[in-house]
Amino acid sequence: MHPAARVRTTFRSGPTPVPRSQPQPRSRRIRSLIDADALRVLHRAARVLLDDLPDLTDRLLAVLSEQEPAYRIALENDHGATWQEVYRSLRHSVTSLLDPRGTREAAHRCTWRIGVTRAEQGLPLDALLHAFRLGGSLVWQRLVEETTRSDPEDIRLLVHVATDVWNFVDEHCTLVADAYRQAERQLAWRRENRVRLLAAALLDGTSRIADLPETAERLCLPEHGRYVVVAVACGRPQDPPLAERTYWHSGVDVDYGIVLVGDAADRESGEDDPDPSATPALPGDGPSGCRIGVGSAVTGLAAVGDARRLADLALSICPPEGGTVRLTEHLPEALVVSRPELGATLTERVLGPLLRLEPADRDVLLETLVAWFACEGSAQRAGERLYCHRNTVLNRLRRCEQLIGRCLARPHDVVEISLALTARRLLRG
């Protein structure tokens, strides 16, 4: 009554249990109310159908092959397994006409397995329900044909059991749909979890080379493209979008966006190599406290783990009040943060004598150094920023030079002082 076709599955973790009690759309009619003669006629015809199940199976498969392309494909792929499952399904249906109570659980288990299998194979639910109803129609047609052949006068008695038969069909349509939807939800969860695990391994740098093709397919990203990872500590940027092809991976404290910024096809077409510093368009700083770190570009999904570490490095440079930091624009800071122990050593070696002054004196001199660097070595502009005369700035700078033993006119000393100030700012506290 309810045909099914079984083909090989590629994603099963175990059988899905059949619920012990399923809500019924309609209560079955009480047998005591059905005329005994009608039951006798039904049972007589059903016994003949049991003996004729192979032919009944062939007829149903022929109809399904003609009307449902999905079943036609199943028959082409594995005709024998499909035939056997349809046969078992029909046998449960016909035996249920003879012994409804005794065969109820077995029939339910059979129907439930069909729903789970069909969901796993991707057969449309509409096609599955159509097959069940076609099976019910064929069984009813054969009951009528057999009764007409054996005793035409008994046809009128079948009317008394028609509602019962079709209630059975409706019950199993509901059951198979429930099984299908439950299995579909489980499959969707497994697929999502698989994608999440693949993305996590990619970002951790622990992906196996053999998994990269699957990862590329599941994330809808080319295996050999150029990528930037964006680390966001306040939620995903929404406006404008990072790029048309971005995969977001949600973390506990940080979300990561794997952003495609170039394709291997660009090189094959003879175009110039993309700028290694190229990064996608990003939104503004966002609400207060929103921190965004953008790493530099890497080539291939296999290098996304490196890109994630670069994004984390950029994020660590972001000020606590929020902002967007592109690593390619803050390389000195990145160098300091990536080796904090060296940064601390550099700070002490270069600024140590200045840092050991009285706090008030120390802070004035440090503030002057920072302003001078921010104003690109202009004492005039530094004085305007600090609300003092340029000569005051120059006097403070000379005192700094005397304390730390370095000269702001020597490029090497300027680099050391600048990095030491950066290290103190980023590593302090």
Coordinates of C-alpha atoms in Angstrom, one line a residue:
M1 CA 0.0 0.0 0.0
H2 CA 3.0 2.3 0.6
P3 CA 5.8 1.7 -1.8
A4 CA 9.4 2.6 -1.0
A5 CA 12.7 2.5 -2.8
R6 CA 15.9 2.0 -0.9
V7 CA 19.2 3.3 -2.4
R8 CA 22.6 3.5 -0.8
T9 CA 23.0 6.2 1.8
T10 CA 26.1 8.1 2.5
F11 CA 25.3 9.7 5.8
R12 CA 23.8 7.4 8.4
S13 CA 24.7 7.4 12.1
G14 CA 22.2 4.7 13.1
P15 CA 18.6 3.8 12.8
T16 CA 16.1 6.4 13.8
P17 CA 13.8 5.0 16.5
V18 CA 10.1 4.7 15.8
P19 CA 8.0 6.5 18.3
R20 CA 6.0 4.1 20.5
S21 CA 2.9 6.2 20.3
Q22 CA 2.0 8.4 17.3
P23 CA -0.9 10.8 17.4
Q24 CA -3.6 9.6 15.0
P25 CA -5.3 12.0 12.7
R26 CA -8.6 10.1 13.0
S27 CA -9.6 7.3 15.4
R28 CA -10.1 3.9 13.7
R29 CA -13.6 2.7 13.6
I30 CA -14.4 0.1 16.2
R31 CA -14.5 -3.3 14.6
S32 CA -17.6 -4.4 16.5
L33 CA -19.5 -1.8 14.4
I34 CA -18.5 -3.3 11.1
D35 CA -20.7 -5.9 9.7
A36 CA -19.3 -9.4 10.0
D37 CA -20.1 -10.2 6.4
A38 CA -18.1 -7.1 5.3
L39 CA -15.1 -8.3 7.2
R40 CA -15.4 -11.8 5.7
V41 CA -15.4 -10.3 2.2
L42 CA -12.4 -8.1 3.1
H43 CA -10.4 -10.9 4.6
R44 CA -11.1 -13.2 1.6
A45 CA -9.9 -10.7 -0.9
A46 CA -6.8 -9.7 1.2
R47 CA -5.7 -13.4 1.4
V48 CA -5.7 -13.5 -2.4
L49 CA -3.7 -10.3 -2.5
L50 CA -1.1 -11.8 -0.2
D51 CA -0.6 -14.7 -2.6
D52 CA -0.4 -12.2 -5.5
L53 CA 2.1 -9.7 -3.9
P54 CA 4.9 -10.1 -6.5
D55 CA 2.5 -9.1 -9.3
L56 CA 1.1 -6.3 -7.1
T57 CA 4.6 -5.0 -6.5
D58 CA 5.4 -5.0 -10.2
R59 CA 2.2 -3.1 -11.0
L60 CA 3.0 -0.5 -8.4
L61 CA 6.6 0.0 -9.5
A62 CA 5.4 0.4 -13.1
V63 CA 3.0 3.2 -12.0
L64 CA 5.7 4.9 -9.9
S65 CA 8.3 4.7 -12.6
E66 CA 5.8 6.4 -15.0
Q67 CA 4.6 9.1 -12.7
E68 CA 7.5 9.9 -10.3
P69 CA 10.9 10.6 -11.7
A70 CA 12.6 10.2 -8.3
Y71 CA 11.4 6.6 -8.1
R72 CA 12.4 6.0 -11.7
I73 CA 16.0 7.0 -10.8
A74 CA 15.9 4.7 -7.7
L75 CA 14.8 1.7 -9.9
E76 CA 17.6 2.5 -12.4
N77 CA 20.2 2.6 -9.6
D78 CA 19.2 -0.5 -7.7
H79 CA 16.1 -2.3 -9.0
G80 CA 16.5 -5.3 -6.8
A81 CA 16.6 -3.4 -3.5
T82 CA 13.8 -1.1 -4.5
W83 CA 11.6 -4.1 -5.5
Q84 CA 12.2 -5.8 -2.1
E85 CA 11.4 -2.8 -0.1
V86 CA 8.2 -2.1 -2.0
Y87 CA 7.3 -5.8 -1.6
R88 CA 7.8 -5.7 2.2
S89 CA 5.8 -2.4 2.5
L90 CA 2.9 -3.9 0.6
R91 CA 3.0 -7.1 2.6
H92 CA 2.7 -5.1 5.9
S93 CA -0.2 -3.1 4.4
V94 CA -2.2 -6.2 3.3
T95 CA -1.5 -8.1 6.5
S96 CA -2.8 -5.1 8.4
L97 CA -6.2 -5.7 6.8
L98 CA -6.3 -9.2 8.2
D99 CA -4.9 -8.5 11.7
P100 CA -4.8 -4.7 12.5
R101 CA -3.8 -5.1 16.1
G102 CA -1.2 -7.8 15.7
T103 CA 0.6 -6.1 12.8
R104 CA 0.2 -2.5 13.8
E105 CA 3.7 -2.0 15.4
A106 CA 5.5 -3.8 12.5
A107 CA 3.7 -1.7 9.9
H108 CA 4.6 1.5 11.8
R109 CA 8.2 0.5 12.0
C110 CA 8.3 -0.2 8.3
T111 CA 6.7 3.1 7.4
W112 CA 9.0 5.0 9.7
R113 CA 12.1 3.4 8.2
I114 CA 10.8 4.4 4.7
G115 CA 10.4 8.1 5.8
V116 CA 13.9 8.2 7.3
T117 CA 15.5 6.5 4.3
R118 CA 13.8 8.8 1.8
A119 CA 14.8 11.9 3.7
E120 CA 18.4 10.7 3.8
Q121 CA 18.3 10.1 0.1
G122 CA 16.8 13.5 -0.7
L123 CA 13.6 12.2 -2.2
P124 CA 11.0 15.0 -2.2
L125 CA 8.3 14.6 0.5
D126 CA 5.6 15.2 -2.1
A127 CA 6.8 12.3 -4.2
L128 CA 6.9 10.1 -1.1
L129 CA 3.3 10.9 0.0
H130 CA 2.1 10.5 -3.6
A131 CA 3.7 7.0 -3.6
F132 CA 1.9 6.1 -0.4
R133 CA -1.5 7.2 -1.8
L134 CA -0.8 5.4 -5.1
G135 CA -0.1 2.3 -3.1
G136 CA -3.4 2.7 -1.2
S137 CA -5.3 3.2 -4.4
L138 CA -3.8 0.1 -6.0
V139 CA -4.6 -2.1 -3.0
W140 CA -8.1 -0.9 -2.9
Q141 CA -8.5 -1.5 -6.6
R142 CA -7.2 -5.0 -6.3
L143 CA -9.6 -5.7 -3.4
V144 CA -12.5 -4.5 -5.6
E145 CA -11.3 -6.6 -8.6
E146 CA -10.9 -9.8 -6.5
T147 CA -14.3 -9.4 -4.9
T148 CA -15.9 -8.7 -8.3
R149 CA -14.3 -11.8 -9.7
S150 CA -15.2 -14.1 -6.8
D151 CA -18.6 -12.8 -6.0
P152 CA -19.9 -9.6 -7.6
E153 CA -22.8 -9.3 -5.1
D154 CA -20.3 -8.8 -2.3
I155 CA -19.1 -5.6 -3.8
R156 CA -21.7 -3.6 -1.8
L157 CA -20.2 -5.0 1.4
L158 CA -16.8 -3.5 0.8
V159 CA -18.4 -0.1 1.3
H160 CA -18.6 -0.8 5.0
V161 CA -14.7 -1.1 5.2
A162 CA -13.7 1.6 2.7
T163 CA -13.4 4.3 5.4
D164 CA -11.3 1.9 7.6
V165 CA -8.9 1.2 4.7
W166 CA -8.5 4.8 3.8
N167 CA -8.0 5.9 7.4
F168 CA -5.1 3.4 7.5
V169 CA -3.6 5.1 4.4
D170 CA -4.0 8.5 6.0
E171 CA -2.5 7.3 9.2
H172 CA 0.6 6.0 7.5
C173 CA 0.9 9.1 5.3
T174 CA 1.1 11.2 8.5
L175 CA 3.6 8.8 10.1
V176 CA 5.9 8.7 7.1
A177 CA 5.8 12.6 6.9
D178 CA 6.7 12.8 10.6
A179 CA 9.6 10.4 10.1
Y180 CA 10.8 12.3 7.0
R181 CA 10.7 15.7 8.7
Q182 CA 12.4 14.4 11.9
A183 CA 15.2 12.8 9.8
E184 CA 15.5 16.0 7.7
R185 CA 16.0 18.0 10.8
Q186 CA 18.7 15.6 12.1
L187 CA 20.4 15.6 8.7
A188 CA 20.4 19.4 8.6
W189 CA 21.9 19.6 12.1
R190 CA 24.6 17.1 11.0
R191 CA 25.4 19.0 7.9
E192 CA 25.6 22.3 9.8
N193 CA 27.8 20.7 12.5
R194 CA 30.0 19.2 9.8
V195 CA 30.5 22.6 8.2
R196 CA 31.2 24.2 11.5
L197 CA 33.8 21.5 12.3
L198 CA 35.5 22.0 8.9
A199 CA 35.5 25.7 9.3
A200 CA 36.9 25.5 12.9
A201 CA 39.7 23.2 11.7
L202 CA 40.5 25.6 8.8
L203 CA 40.7 28.6 11.2
D204 CA 42.8 26.6 13.7
G205 CA 45.2 25.5 11.0
T206 CA 44.5 21.8 11.7
S207 CA 42.7 20.9 8.5
R208 CA 43.9 17.8 6.7
I209 CA 44.9 18.3 3.1
A210 CA 42.5 15.5 2.2
D211 CA 39.6 17.5 3.7
L212 CA 40.3 20.7 1.8
P213 CA 38.1 19.8 -1.3
E214 CA 35.1 19.0 0.9
T215 CA 35.7 22.2 3.0
A216 CA 35.8 24.3 -0.2
E217 CA 32.6 22.7 -1.4
R218 CA 30.7 23.1 1.9
L219 CA 31.9 26.7 2.5
C220 CA 31.2 27.6 -1.2
L221 CA 34.8 29.0 -1.5
P222 CA 37.5 28.1 -4.0
E223 CA 40.3 26.0 -2.6
H224 CA 43.0 28.1 -4.3
G225 CA 41.6 31.6 -3.8
R226 CA 43.2 34.5 -1.9
Y227 CA 41.7 35.1 1.6
V228 CA 41.6 37.6 4.4
V229 CA 40.3 36.7 7.8
V230 CA 38.4 39.3 9.8
A231 CA 38.1 39.0 13.5
V232 CA 35.1 40.8 15.1
A233 CA 34.7 41.1 18.9
C234 CA 31.3 42.8 18.9
G235 CA 29.2 40.9 16.4
R236 CA 29.3 40.6 12.6
P237 CA 29.6 43.8 10.5
Q238 CA 26.4 44.2 8.6
D239 CA 26.6 47.3 6.5
P240 CA 28.2 47.4 4.0
P241 CA 28.9 43.7 3.5
L242 CA 32.5 42.5 3.6
A243 CA 32.3 40.7 0.2
E244 CA 30.0 38.6 -1.8
R245 CA 31.8 35.4 -0.8
T246 CA 32.3 35.4 3.0
Y247 CA 31.9 32.5 5.4
W248 CA 31.2 33.5 9.1
H249 CA 32.2 31.3 11.9
S250 CA 30.8 32.2 15.3
G251 CA 33.1 31.9 18.3
V252 CA 32.6 32.4 22.1
D253 CA 34.1 35.8 22.2
V254 CA 35.2 36.5 18.6
D255 CA 33.4 35.9 15.2
Y256 CA 35.6 35.2 12.2
G257 CA 34.9 36.0 8.6
I258 CA 36.8 34.1 5.9
V259 CA 36.6 36.6 3.0
L260 CA 37.5 35.7 -0.6
V261 CA 39.5 38.7 -2.0
G262 CA 40.9 37.1 -5.2
D263 CA 40.6 33.9 -7.3
A264 CA 43.2 31.7 -8.8
A265 CA 41.5 32.3 -12.1
D266 CA 42.9 35.8 -12.1
R267 CA 46.4 34.5 -12.4
E268 CA 45.5 31.9 -15.0
S269 CA 43.9 34.6 -17.2
G270 CA 47.2 36.5 -17.2
E271 CA 46.2 39.3 -14.9
D272 CA 48.7 40.8 -12.5
D273 CA 49.0 39.2 -9.1
P274 CA 46.6 40.9 -6.6
D275 CA 48.0 43.3 -4.1
P276 CA 49.0 41.2 -1.1
S277 CA 47.8 44.0 1.2
A278 CA 44.4 44.0 -0.5
T279 CA 41.6 43.7 2.0
P280 CA 37.8 43.9 1.7
A281 CA 35.7 46.9 2.3
L282 CA 34.7 47.2 5.9
P283 CA 32.1 49.1 7.8
G284 CA 33.1 52.0 10.1
D285 CA 34.1 51.6 13.7
G286 CA 30.5 50.7 14.7
P287 CA 29.1 51.2 18.3
S288 CA 31.3 51.9 21.2
G289 CA 33.5 48.9 22.2
C290 CA 33.2 47.2 18.7
R291 CA 36.6 45.9 17.8
I292 CA 37.5 44.6 14.3
G293 CA 40.9 43.2 13.3
V294 CA 41.7 42.6 9.6
G295 CA 44.6 40.3 8.8
S296 CA 46.7 40.4 5.6
A297 CA 45.9 38.2 2.6
V298 CA 47.0 34.6 2.2
T299 CA 46.8 32.2 -0.7
G300 CA 44.7 29.1 -0.5
L301 CA 42.3 27.6 2.1
A302 CA 45.2 25.7 3.6
A303 CA 46.7 29.0 4.8
V304 CA 43.5 30.3 6.4
G305 CA 44.9 29.3 9.8
D306 CA 47.7 31.7 9.3
A307 CA 45.3 34.4 8.2
R308 CA 43.2 33.9 11.4
R309 CA 46.3 34.4 13.5
L310 CA 47.1 37.6 11.7
A311 CA 43.5 38.7 12.2
D312 CA 43.8 38.0 16.0
L313 CA 47.0 40.0 16.0
A314 CA 45.3 42.9 14.4
L315 CA 42.4 42.6 16.9
S316 CA 44.8 42.7 19.8
I317 CA 46.1 46.1 18.6
C318 CA 42.6 47.5 18.6
P319 CA 42.1 50.1 21.4
P320 CA 39.6 49.0 24.2
E321 CA 37.1 51.7 23.1
G322 CA 36.8 50.1 19.7
G323 CA 37.8 50.6 16.1
T324 CA 39.0 48.8 13.0
V325 CA 42.6 47.8 12.6
R326 CA 44.1 46.6 9.4
L327 CA 47.3 44.7 10.0
T328 CA 49.0 46.0 6.9
E329 CA 48.6 49.5 8.2
H330 CA 50.0 48.7 11.7
L331 CA 53.0 46.5 11.1
P332 CA 55.3 48.1 13.8
E333 CA 52.6 47.5 16.4
A334 CA 52.1 44.0 15.2
L335 CA 55.8 43.3 15.5
V336 CA 55.7 44.5 19.1
V337 CA 52.6 42.6 20.1
S338 CA 53.7 39.4 18.4
R339 CA 56.8 39.2 20.7
P340 CA 55.7 40.9 23.9
E341 CA 58.8 39.8 25.8
L342 CA 61.0 41.6 23.3
G343 CA 58.8 44.6 23.4
A344 CA 59.1 44.8 27.2
T345 CA 62.8 44.4 27.0
L346 CA 63.0 47.2 24.3
T347 CA 60.9 49.5 26.5
E348 CA 63.1 49.1 29.5
R349 CA 66.4 49.4 27.5
V350 CA 65.3 52.5 25.6
L351 CA 63.0 54.3 28.0
G352 CA 64.1 52.9 31.4
P353 CA 65.8 56.1 32.8
L354 CA 62.8 58.2 31.7
L355 CA 60.2 55.8 33.2
R356 CA 61.9 55.9 36.6
L357 CA 61.4 59.6 37.0
E358 CA 58.7 61.0 39.3
P359 CA 55.3 60.4 37.8
A360 CA 54.4 64.0 37.0
D361 CA 57.8 64.7 35.4
R362 CA 57.7 61.3 33.6
D363 CA 54.3 61.8 32.1
V364 CA 55.1 65.3 30.8
L365 CA 58.2 64.0 29.0
L366 CA 56.4 61.0 27.6
E367 CA 53.5 63.0 26.4
T368 CA 55.9 65.4 24.6
L369 CA 57.7 62.5 22.8
V370 CA 54.4 61.0 21.7
A371 CA 53.1 64.4 20.4
W372 CA 56.4 65.0 18.6
F373 CA 56.1 61.6 16.8
A374 CA 52.4 62.2 16.0
C375 CA 53.2 65.5 14.5
E376 CA 56.0 64.0 12.3
G377 CA 58.8 65.7 14.1
S378 CA 57.3 69.2 14.1
A379 CA 58.0 71.0 17.4
Q380 CA 55.6 73.8 16.3
R381 CA 52.6 71.5 15.8
A382 CA 53.5 69.5 18.9
G383 CA 53.4 72.7 20.9
E384 CA 50.0 73.6 19.5
R385 CA 48.8 70.1 20.5
L386 CA 50.2 70.4 24.0
Y387 CA 49.3 74.1 24.4
C388 CA 52.8 75.2 25.0
H389 CA 55.6 77.1 23.0
R390 CA 57.7 75.2 20.5
N391 CA 60.8 76.1 22.6
T392 CA 59.3 74.3 25.5
V393 CA 58.8 71.3 23.4
L394 CA 62.4 71.4 22.2
N395 CA 63.7 71.8 25.8
R396 CA 61.7 68.7 26.9
L397 CA 63.0 66.7 23.9
R398 CA 66.6 67.6 24.7
R399 CA 66.1 66.4 28.3
C400 CA 64.6 63.1 27.0
E401 CA 67.7 62.7 24.8
Q402 CA 70.0 63.2 27.7
L403 CA 68.1 60.8 29.9
I404 CA 67.8 57.9 27.4
G405 CA 71.2 58.5 25.7
R406 CA 69.7 58.7 22.2
C407 CA 69.4 61.4 19.6
L408 CA 66.2 62.3 17.8
A409 CA 68.2 63.4 14.8
R410 CA 69.6 59.9 14.2
P411 CA 67.2 57.6 12.2
H412 CA 68.2 54.4 14.0
D413 CA 67.6 56.1 17.4
V414 CA 64.2 57.4 16.2
V415 CA 63.1 53.9 15.2
E416 CA 64.1 52.5 18.6
I417 CA 62.3 55.2 20.5
S418 CA 59.2 55.0 18.4
L419 CA 59.0 51.2 18.8
A420 CA 59.6 51.5 22.6
L421 CA 56.8 54.0 22.9
T422 CA 54.5 51.7 20.9
A423 CA 55.5 48.7 23.1
R424 CA 54.8 50.7 26.3
R425 CA 51.4 51.8 25.0
L426 CA 50.3 48.3 23.8
L427 CA 51.8 46.2 26.6
R428 CA 51.1 48.4 29.6
G429 CA 48.8 46.7 32.1

